[in-house]
Coordinates of C-alpha atoms (C1' of nucleotides) in Angstrom, one line a residue:
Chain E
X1 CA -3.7 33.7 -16.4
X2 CA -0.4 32.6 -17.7
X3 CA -0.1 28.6 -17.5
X4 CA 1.7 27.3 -14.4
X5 CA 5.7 26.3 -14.6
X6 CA 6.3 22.9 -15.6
X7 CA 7.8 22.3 -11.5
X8 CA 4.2 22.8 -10.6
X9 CA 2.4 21.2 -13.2
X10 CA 4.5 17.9 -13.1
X11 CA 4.2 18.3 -8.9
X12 CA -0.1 18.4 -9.6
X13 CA 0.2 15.2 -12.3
X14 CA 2.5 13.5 -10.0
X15 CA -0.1 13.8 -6.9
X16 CA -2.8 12.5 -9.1
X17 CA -1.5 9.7 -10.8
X18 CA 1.0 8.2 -7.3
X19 CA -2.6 8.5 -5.6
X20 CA -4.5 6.7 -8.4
X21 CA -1.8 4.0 -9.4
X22 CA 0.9 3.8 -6.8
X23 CA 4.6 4.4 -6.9
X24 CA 5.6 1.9 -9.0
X25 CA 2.1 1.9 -10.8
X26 CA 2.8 5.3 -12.2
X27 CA 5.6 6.0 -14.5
X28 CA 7.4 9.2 -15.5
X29 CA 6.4 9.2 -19.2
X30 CA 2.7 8.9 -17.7
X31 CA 3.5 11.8 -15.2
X32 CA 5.6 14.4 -18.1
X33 CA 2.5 13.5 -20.6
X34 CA -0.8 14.6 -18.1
X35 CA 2.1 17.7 -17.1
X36 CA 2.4 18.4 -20.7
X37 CA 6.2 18.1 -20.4
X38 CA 9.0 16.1 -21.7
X39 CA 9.8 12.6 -20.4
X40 CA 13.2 14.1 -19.5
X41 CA 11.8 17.0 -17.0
X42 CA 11.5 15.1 -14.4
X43 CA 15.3 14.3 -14.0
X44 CA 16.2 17.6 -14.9
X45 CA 14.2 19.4 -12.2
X46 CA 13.9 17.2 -9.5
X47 CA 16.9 14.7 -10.5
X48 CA 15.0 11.6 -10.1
X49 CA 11.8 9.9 -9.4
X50 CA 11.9 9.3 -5.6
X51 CA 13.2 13.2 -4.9
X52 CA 10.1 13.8 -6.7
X53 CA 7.6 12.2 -4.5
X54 CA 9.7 13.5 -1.7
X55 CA 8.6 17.2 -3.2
X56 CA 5.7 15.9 -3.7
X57 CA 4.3 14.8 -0.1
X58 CA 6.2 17.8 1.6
X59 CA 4.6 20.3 -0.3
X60 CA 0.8 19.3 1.3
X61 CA 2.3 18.1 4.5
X62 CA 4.4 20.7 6.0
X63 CA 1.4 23.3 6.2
X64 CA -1.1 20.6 7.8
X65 CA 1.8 19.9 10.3
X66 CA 1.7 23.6 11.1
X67 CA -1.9 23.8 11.5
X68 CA -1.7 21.1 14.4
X69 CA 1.3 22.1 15.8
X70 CA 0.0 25.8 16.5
X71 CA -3.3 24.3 18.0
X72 CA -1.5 22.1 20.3
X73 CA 0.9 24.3 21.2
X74 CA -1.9 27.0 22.0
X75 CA -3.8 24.6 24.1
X76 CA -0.5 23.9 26.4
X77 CA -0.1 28.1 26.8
X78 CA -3.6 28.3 27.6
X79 CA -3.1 25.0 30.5
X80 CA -0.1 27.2 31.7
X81 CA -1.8 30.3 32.0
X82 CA -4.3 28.5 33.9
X83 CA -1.9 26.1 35.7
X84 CA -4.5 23.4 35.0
X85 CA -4.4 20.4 32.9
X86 CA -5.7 21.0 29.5
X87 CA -9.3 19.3 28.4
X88 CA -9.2 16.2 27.3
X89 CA -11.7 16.7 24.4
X90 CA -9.9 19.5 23.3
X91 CA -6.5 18.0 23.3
X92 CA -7.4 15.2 20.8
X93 CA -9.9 17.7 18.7
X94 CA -6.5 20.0 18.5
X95 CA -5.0 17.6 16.2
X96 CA -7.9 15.5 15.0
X97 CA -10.3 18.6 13.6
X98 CA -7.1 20.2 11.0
X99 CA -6.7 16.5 9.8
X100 CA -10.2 16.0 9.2
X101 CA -10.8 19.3 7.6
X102 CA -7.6 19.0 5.6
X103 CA -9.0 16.7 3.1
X104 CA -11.9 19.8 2.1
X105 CA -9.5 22.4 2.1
X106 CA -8.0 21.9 -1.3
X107 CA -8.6 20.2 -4.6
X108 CA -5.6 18.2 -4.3
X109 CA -5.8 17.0 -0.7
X110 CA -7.6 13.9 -1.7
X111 CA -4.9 12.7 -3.7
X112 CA -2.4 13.2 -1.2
X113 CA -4.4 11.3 1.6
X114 CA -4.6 8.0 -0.6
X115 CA -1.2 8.6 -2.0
X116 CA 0.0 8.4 1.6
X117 CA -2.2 5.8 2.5
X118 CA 0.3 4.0 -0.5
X119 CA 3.0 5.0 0.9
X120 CA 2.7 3.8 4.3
X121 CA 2.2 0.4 2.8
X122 CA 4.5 0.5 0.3
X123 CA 7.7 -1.4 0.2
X124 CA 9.6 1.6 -1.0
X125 CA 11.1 2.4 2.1
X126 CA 11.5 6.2 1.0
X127 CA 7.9 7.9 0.9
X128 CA 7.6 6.3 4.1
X129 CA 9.9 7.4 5.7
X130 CA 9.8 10.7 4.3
X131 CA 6.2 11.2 6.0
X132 CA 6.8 9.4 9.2
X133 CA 9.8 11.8 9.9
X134 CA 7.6 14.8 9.1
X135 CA 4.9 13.7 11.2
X136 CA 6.7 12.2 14.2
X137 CA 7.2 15.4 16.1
X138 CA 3.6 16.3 15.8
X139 CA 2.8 12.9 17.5
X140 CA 4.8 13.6 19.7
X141 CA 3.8 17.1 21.1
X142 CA 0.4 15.5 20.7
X143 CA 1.4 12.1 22.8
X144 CA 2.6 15.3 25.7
X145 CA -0.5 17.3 25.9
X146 CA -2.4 14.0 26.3
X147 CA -0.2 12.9 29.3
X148 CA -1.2 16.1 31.0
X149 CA -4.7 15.8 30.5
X150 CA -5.0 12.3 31.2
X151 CA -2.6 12.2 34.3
X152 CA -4.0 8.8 36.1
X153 CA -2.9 6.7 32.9
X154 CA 0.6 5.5 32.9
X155 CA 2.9 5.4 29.8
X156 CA 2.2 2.4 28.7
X157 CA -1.8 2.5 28.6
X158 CA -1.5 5.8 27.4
X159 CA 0.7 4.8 24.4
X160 CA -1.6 1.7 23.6
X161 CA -4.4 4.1 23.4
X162 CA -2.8 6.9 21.4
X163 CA -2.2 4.3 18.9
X164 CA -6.1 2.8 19.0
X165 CA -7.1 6.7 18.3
X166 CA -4.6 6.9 15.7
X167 CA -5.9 4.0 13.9
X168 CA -9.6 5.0 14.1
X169 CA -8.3 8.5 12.9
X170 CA -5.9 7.1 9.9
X171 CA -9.0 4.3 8.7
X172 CA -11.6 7.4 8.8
X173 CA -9.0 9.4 6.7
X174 CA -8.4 6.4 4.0
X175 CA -11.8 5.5 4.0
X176 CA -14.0 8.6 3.9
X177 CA -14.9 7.9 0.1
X178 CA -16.3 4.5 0.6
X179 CA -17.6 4.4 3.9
X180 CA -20.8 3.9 5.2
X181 CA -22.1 1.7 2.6
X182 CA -25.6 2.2 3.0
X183 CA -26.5 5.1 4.7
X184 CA -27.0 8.6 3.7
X185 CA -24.1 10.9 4.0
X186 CA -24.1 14.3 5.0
X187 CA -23.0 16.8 2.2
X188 CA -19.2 16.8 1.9
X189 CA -18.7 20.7 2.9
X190 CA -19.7 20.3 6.5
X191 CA -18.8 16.2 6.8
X192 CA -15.8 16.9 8.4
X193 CA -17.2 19.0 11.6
X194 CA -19.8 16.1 12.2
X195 CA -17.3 13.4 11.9
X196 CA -15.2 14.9 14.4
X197 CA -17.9 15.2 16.5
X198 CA -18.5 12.1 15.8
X199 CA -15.3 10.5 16.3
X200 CA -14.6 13.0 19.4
X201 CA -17.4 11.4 21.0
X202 CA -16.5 7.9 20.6
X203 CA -12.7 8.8 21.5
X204 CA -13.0 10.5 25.0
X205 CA -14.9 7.9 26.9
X206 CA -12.5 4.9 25.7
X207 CA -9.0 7.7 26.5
X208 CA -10.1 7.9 30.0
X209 CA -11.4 4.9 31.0
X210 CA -10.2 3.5 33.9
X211 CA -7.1 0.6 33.4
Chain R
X1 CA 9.3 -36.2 5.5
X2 CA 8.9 -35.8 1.7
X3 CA 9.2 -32.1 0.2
X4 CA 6.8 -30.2 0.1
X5 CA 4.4 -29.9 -3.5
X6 CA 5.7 -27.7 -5.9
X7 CA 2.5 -25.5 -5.7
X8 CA 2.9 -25.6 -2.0
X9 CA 6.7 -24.3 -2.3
X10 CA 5.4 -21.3 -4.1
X11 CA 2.3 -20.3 -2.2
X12 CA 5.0 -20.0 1.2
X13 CA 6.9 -18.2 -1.0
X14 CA 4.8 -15.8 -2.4
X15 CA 3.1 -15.1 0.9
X16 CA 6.8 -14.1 2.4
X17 CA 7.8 -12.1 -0.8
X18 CA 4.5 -10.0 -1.4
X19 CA 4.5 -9.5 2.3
X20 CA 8.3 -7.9 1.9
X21 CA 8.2 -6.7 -1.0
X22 CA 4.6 -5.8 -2.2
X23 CA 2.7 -7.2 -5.8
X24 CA 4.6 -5.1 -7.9
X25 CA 8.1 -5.3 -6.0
X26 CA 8.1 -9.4 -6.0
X27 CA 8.4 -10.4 -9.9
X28 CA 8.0 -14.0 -10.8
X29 CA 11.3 -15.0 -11.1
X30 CA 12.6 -14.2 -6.9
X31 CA 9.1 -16.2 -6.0
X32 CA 10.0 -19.2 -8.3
X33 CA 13.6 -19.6 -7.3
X34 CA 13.1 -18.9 -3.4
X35 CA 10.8 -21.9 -4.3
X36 CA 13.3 -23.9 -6.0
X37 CA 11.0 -23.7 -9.3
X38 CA 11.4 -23.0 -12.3
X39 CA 10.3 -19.6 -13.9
X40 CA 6.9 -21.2 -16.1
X41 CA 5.7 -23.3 -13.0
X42 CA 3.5 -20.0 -11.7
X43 CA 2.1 -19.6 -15.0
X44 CA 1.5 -23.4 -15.1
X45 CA 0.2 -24.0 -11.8
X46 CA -1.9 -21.2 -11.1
X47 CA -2.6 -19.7 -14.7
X48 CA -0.5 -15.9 -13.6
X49 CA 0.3 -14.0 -11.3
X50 CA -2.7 -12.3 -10.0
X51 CA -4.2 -16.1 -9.3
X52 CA -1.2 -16.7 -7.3
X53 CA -1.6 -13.9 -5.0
X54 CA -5.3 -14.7 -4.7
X55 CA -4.4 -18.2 -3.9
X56 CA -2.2 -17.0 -1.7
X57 CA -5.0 -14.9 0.2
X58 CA -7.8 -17.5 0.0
X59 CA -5.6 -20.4 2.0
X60 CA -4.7 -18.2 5.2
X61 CA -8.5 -16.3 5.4
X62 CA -10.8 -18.5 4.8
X63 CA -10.1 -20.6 8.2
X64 CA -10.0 -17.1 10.1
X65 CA -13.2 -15.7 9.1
X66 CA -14.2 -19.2 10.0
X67 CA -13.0 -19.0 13.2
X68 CA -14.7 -15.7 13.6
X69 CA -18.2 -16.6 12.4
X70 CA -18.3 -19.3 14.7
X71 CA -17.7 -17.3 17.6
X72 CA -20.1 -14.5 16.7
X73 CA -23.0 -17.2 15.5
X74 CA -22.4 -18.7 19.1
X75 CA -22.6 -15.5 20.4
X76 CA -26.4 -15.2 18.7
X77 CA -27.5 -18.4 19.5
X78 CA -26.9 -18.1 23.0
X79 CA -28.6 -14.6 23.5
X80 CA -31.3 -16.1 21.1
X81 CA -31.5 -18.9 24.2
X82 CA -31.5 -17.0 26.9
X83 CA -34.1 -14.2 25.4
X84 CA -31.7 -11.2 26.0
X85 CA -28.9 -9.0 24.0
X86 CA -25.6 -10.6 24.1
X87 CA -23.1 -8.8 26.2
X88 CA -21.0 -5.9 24.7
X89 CA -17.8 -6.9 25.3
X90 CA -18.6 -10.7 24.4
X91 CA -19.6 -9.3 21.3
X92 CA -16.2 -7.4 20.4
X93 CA -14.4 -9.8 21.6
X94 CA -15.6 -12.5 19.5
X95 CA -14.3 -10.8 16.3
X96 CA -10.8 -8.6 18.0
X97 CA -9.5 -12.1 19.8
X98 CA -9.3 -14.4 17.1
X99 CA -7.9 -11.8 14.8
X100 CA -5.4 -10.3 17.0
X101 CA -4.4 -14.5 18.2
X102 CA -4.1 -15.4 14.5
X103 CA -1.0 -13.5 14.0
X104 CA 0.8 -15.7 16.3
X105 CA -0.8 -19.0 15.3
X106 CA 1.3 -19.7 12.5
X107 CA 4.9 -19.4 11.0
X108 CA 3.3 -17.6 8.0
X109 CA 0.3 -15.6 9.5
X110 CA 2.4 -12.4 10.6
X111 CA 3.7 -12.2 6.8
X112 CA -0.1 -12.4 6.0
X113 CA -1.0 -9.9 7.7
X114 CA 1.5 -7.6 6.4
X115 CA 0.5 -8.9 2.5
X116 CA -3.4 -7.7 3.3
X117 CA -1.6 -4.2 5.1
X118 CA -0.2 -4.1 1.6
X119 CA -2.8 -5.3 -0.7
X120 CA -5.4 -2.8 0.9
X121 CA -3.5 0.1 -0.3
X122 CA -2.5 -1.8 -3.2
X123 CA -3.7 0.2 -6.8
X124 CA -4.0 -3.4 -8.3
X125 CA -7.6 -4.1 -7.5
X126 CA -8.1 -7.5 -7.3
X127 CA -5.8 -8.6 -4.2
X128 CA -8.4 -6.2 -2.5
X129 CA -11.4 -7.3 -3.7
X130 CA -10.4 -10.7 -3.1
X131 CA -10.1 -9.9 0.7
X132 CA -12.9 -7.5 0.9
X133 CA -15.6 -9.9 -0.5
X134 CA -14.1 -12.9 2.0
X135 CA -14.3 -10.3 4.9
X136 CA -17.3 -8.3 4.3
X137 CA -19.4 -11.0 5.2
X138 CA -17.6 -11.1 8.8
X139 CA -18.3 -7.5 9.2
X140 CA -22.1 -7.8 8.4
X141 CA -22.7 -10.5 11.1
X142 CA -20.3 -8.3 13.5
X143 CA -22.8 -5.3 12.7
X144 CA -25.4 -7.7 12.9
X145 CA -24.5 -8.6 16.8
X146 CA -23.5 -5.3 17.5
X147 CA -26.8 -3.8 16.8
X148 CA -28.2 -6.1 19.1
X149 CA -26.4 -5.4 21.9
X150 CA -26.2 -1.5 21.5
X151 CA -30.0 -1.0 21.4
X152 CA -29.9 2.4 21.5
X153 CA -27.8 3.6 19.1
X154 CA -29.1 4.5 16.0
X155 CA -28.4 2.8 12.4
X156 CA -25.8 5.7 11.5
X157 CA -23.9 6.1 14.6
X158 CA -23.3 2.3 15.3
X159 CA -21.8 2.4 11.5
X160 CA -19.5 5.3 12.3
X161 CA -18.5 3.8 15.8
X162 CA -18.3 0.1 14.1
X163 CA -15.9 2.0 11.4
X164 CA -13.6 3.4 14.3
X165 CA -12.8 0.3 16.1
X166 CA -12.2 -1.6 12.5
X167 CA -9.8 1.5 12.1
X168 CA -7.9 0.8 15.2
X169 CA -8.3 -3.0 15.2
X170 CA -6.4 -2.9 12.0
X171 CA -3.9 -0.1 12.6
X172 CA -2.2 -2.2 15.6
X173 CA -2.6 -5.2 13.4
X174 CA -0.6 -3.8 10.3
X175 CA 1.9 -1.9 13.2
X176 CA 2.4 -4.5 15.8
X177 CA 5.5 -5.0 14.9
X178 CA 7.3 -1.4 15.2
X179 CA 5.3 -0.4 18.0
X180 CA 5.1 1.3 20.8
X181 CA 8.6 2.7 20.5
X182 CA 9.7 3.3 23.8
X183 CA 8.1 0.8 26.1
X184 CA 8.8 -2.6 26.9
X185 CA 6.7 -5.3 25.6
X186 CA 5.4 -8.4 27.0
X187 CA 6.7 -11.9 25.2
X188 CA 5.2 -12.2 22.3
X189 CA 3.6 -15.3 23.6
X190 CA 1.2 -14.0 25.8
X191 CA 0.6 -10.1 24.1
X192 CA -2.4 -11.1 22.0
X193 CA -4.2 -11.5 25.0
X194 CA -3.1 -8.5 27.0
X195 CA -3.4 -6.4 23.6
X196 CA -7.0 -7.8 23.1
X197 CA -7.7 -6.6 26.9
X198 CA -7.0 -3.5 26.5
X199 CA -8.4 -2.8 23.2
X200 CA -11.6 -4.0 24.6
X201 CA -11.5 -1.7 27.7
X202 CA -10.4 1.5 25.0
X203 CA -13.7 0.1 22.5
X204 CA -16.3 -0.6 25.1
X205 CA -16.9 3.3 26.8
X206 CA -16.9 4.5 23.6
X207 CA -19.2 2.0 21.6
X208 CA -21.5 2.7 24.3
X209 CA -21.1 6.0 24.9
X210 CA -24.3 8.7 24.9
X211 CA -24.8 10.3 21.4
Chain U
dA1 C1' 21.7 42.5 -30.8
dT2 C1' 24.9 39.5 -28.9
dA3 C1' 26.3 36.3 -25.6
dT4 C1' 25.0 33.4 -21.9
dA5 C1' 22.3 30.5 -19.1
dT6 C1' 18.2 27.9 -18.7
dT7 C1' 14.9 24.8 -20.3
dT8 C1' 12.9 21.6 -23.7
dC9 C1' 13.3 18.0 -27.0
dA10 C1' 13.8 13.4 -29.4
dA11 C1' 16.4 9.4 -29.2
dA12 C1' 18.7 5.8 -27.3
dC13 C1' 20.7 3.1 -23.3
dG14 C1' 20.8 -1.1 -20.4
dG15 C1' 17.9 -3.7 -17.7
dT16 C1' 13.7 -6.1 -15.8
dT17 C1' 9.1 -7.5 -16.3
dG18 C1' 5.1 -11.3 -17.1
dT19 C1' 4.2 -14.6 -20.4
dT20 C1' 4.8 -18.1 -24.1
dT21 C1' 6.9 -21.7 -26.5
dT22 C1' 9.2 -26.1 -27.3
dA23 C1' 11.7 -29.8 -25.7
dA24 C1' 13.1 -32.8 -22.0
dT25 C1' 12.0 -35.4 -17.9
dC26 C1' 9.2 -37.8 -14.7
dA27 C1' 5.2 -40.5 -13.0
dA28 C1' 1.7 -43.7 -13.2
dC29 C1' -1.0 -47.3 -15.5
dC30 C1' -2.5 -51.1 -18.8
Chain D
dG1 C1' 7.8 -52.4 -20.3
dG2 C1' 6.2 -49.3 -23.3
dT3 C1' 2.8 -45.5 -23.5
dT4 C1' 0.2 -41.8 -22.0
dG5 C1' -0.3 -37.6 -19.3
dA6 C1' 1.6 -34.4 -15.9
dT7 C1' 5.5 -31.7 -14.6
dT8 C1' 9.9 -29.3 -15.2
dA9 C1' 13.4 -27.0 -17.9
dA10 C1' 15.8 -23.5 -20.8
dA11 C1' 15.2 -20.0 -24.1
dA12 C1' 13.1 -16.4 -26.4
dC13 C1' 9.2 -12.9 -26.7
dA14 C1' 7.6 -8.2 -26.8
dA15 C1' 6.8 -4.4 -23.7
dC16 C1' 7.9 -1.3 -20.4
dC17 C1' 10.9 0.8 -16.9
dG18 C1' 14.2 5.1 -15.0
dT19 C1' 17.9 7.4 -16.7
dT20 C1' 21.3 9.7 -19.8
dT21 C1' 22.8 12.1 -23.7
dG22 C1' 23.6 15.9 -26.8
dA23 C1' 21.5 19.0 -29.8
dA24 C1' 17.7 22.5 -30.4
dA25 C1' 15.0 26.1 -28.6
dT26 C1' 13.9 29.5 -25.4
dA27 C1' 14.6 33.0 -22.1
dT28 C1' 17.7 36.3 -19.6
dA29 C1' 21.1 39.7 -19.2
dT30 C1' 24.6 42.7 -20.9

DNA sequence: ATATATTTCAAACGGTTGTTTTAATCAACC
DNA sequence: GGTTGATTAAAACAACCGTTTGAAATATAT
């Protein structure tokens, strides 16, 4: 197979290196060396560092943002149809089970989860905001089909608890590699059905609880 | 009253840099003359730059894991006295309370908590070894509790459950600040409270919920 | 094969970084 | 009151940063 063009070899050294050392930890001549490209490529293709990572986080994130957007989106058809609430369970595994799996789904989806674990702590303003836009309206259409199938919560419980179950999910995500500490793990390839299970289990009783 | 100590000057303002700016974004010479220092006294008083930052860590969390091992060793000693498990709820509370009062405890506490938001993603190491070798034995005597009063859980699935509620403990921590978007918010007085209530009533179902 | 874009290359730019050095200033003590 | 030790001050250090430049090389199209 012919080697890949330099866009794509500089976007696969740039994952790597922003997850491993940070923004400002990683430089260009670091990125254009493990790309095998000049120091100057980088300007010339993408015209400077930040549009770079901006290519960078939209190329993984655009497809998983699909993925859950076309689960949720099926589940509030299928309530319609029905004229029914949709199920709670299945309203948070709709958008919890693609962004568990999305981490075994490709050999650079690692990376990108602790890159944008940097990012949302970063002071650059830029990669931040970048994913938050992105991401937003997927919270959103989520934040929906959970007011439908939790009806008896108002707003503001409902918002405090989105944000609990975004937390759990966002530490599980950042964490996976290190986490338990002690206990046996279950082999990587089917981790991420059992931790949703997992996590499914521990989410539903605390979404409908009574206020 | 006499100014403060020159070390003192740059310790408060470290802790407010880092916070806004991260380790690599805050170089030596904004922290020494926010501090009305001169650009050696860093390297003379603490040695470099990572010693500030962990100086900076060590004077705001050793007094809050204090705070917390108090109120979890109370918490054993009194189910010790009485012959039973201690209570659930007790139990979470006695680590979520203190650490979701701290941030309004002192001037410098919220910019703490935003510096440890930081340093956890933080390539650099050693600001997060720092904090996870203070913290970890906090977490152990939490586990420690928790096992005791969740009986019948097994080993693994108190872990994964103890992982999820560190997950959104710390999300609305690192995120009090910008959320939730929409709604309004009680004074920030009183919020530590009403957040730590219904964080608790979100954790307990599911902690205890059937495997 | 020639002419025209496109891409790569080496070199240098101005600027900032953490740290070190040397001298000046300040404090406390015999 | 002079001396010793602690602190502050200004300047220079070498190293690295992202970006720009202009020429060389490559590929594309006529």
């Amino acid at each position: 197979m012919e080697p890949k063009e330099t866009k794509t070899r500089l976007l696969d050294a740039a994952e790597h290196l922003f997850a491993e050392n940070g923004y400002h930890g990683t430089s260009l001549r670091m990125i254009t060396t493990a790309a095998g490209a000049n120091l100057a490529a980088v300007n010339y293709h993408f015209g400077s560092k930040e549009a770079l990572i901006e290519a960078v986080i939209e190329r993984r994130l655009l497809p998983l943002n699909r993925l859950r957007t076309e689960r949720l989106q099926a589940l509030l058809a299928d309530a319609d149809n029905r004229a029914a609430a949709p199920d709670l369970r299945q309203t948070l595994a709709a958008f919890i089970e693609p962004t568990l799996s999305f981490r075994h789904a490709g050999p650079g989806n690692r990376d990108f989860i602790a890159l944008i674990a940097r990012a949302m702590a970063d002071p650059n303003d830029t990669a931040r905001n970048i994913f938050i836009s992105r991401v937003l309206p997927v919270f959103k259409l989520w934040h929906q089909c959970l007011s439908q199938a939790l009806p008896q919560l108002d707003a503001k419980t409902l918002s405090w608890r989105l944000h609990f179950a975004i937390g759990a999910l966002s530490h599980i995500m950042h964490n996976l590699d290190k986490l338990p500490p002690a206990d046996a793990m279950p082999p990587a390839a089917d981790s991420a059905r059992e931790i949703t299970e997992m996590l499914l289990s521990f989410l539903c009783p605390g979404m409908e609880a009574p206020q």
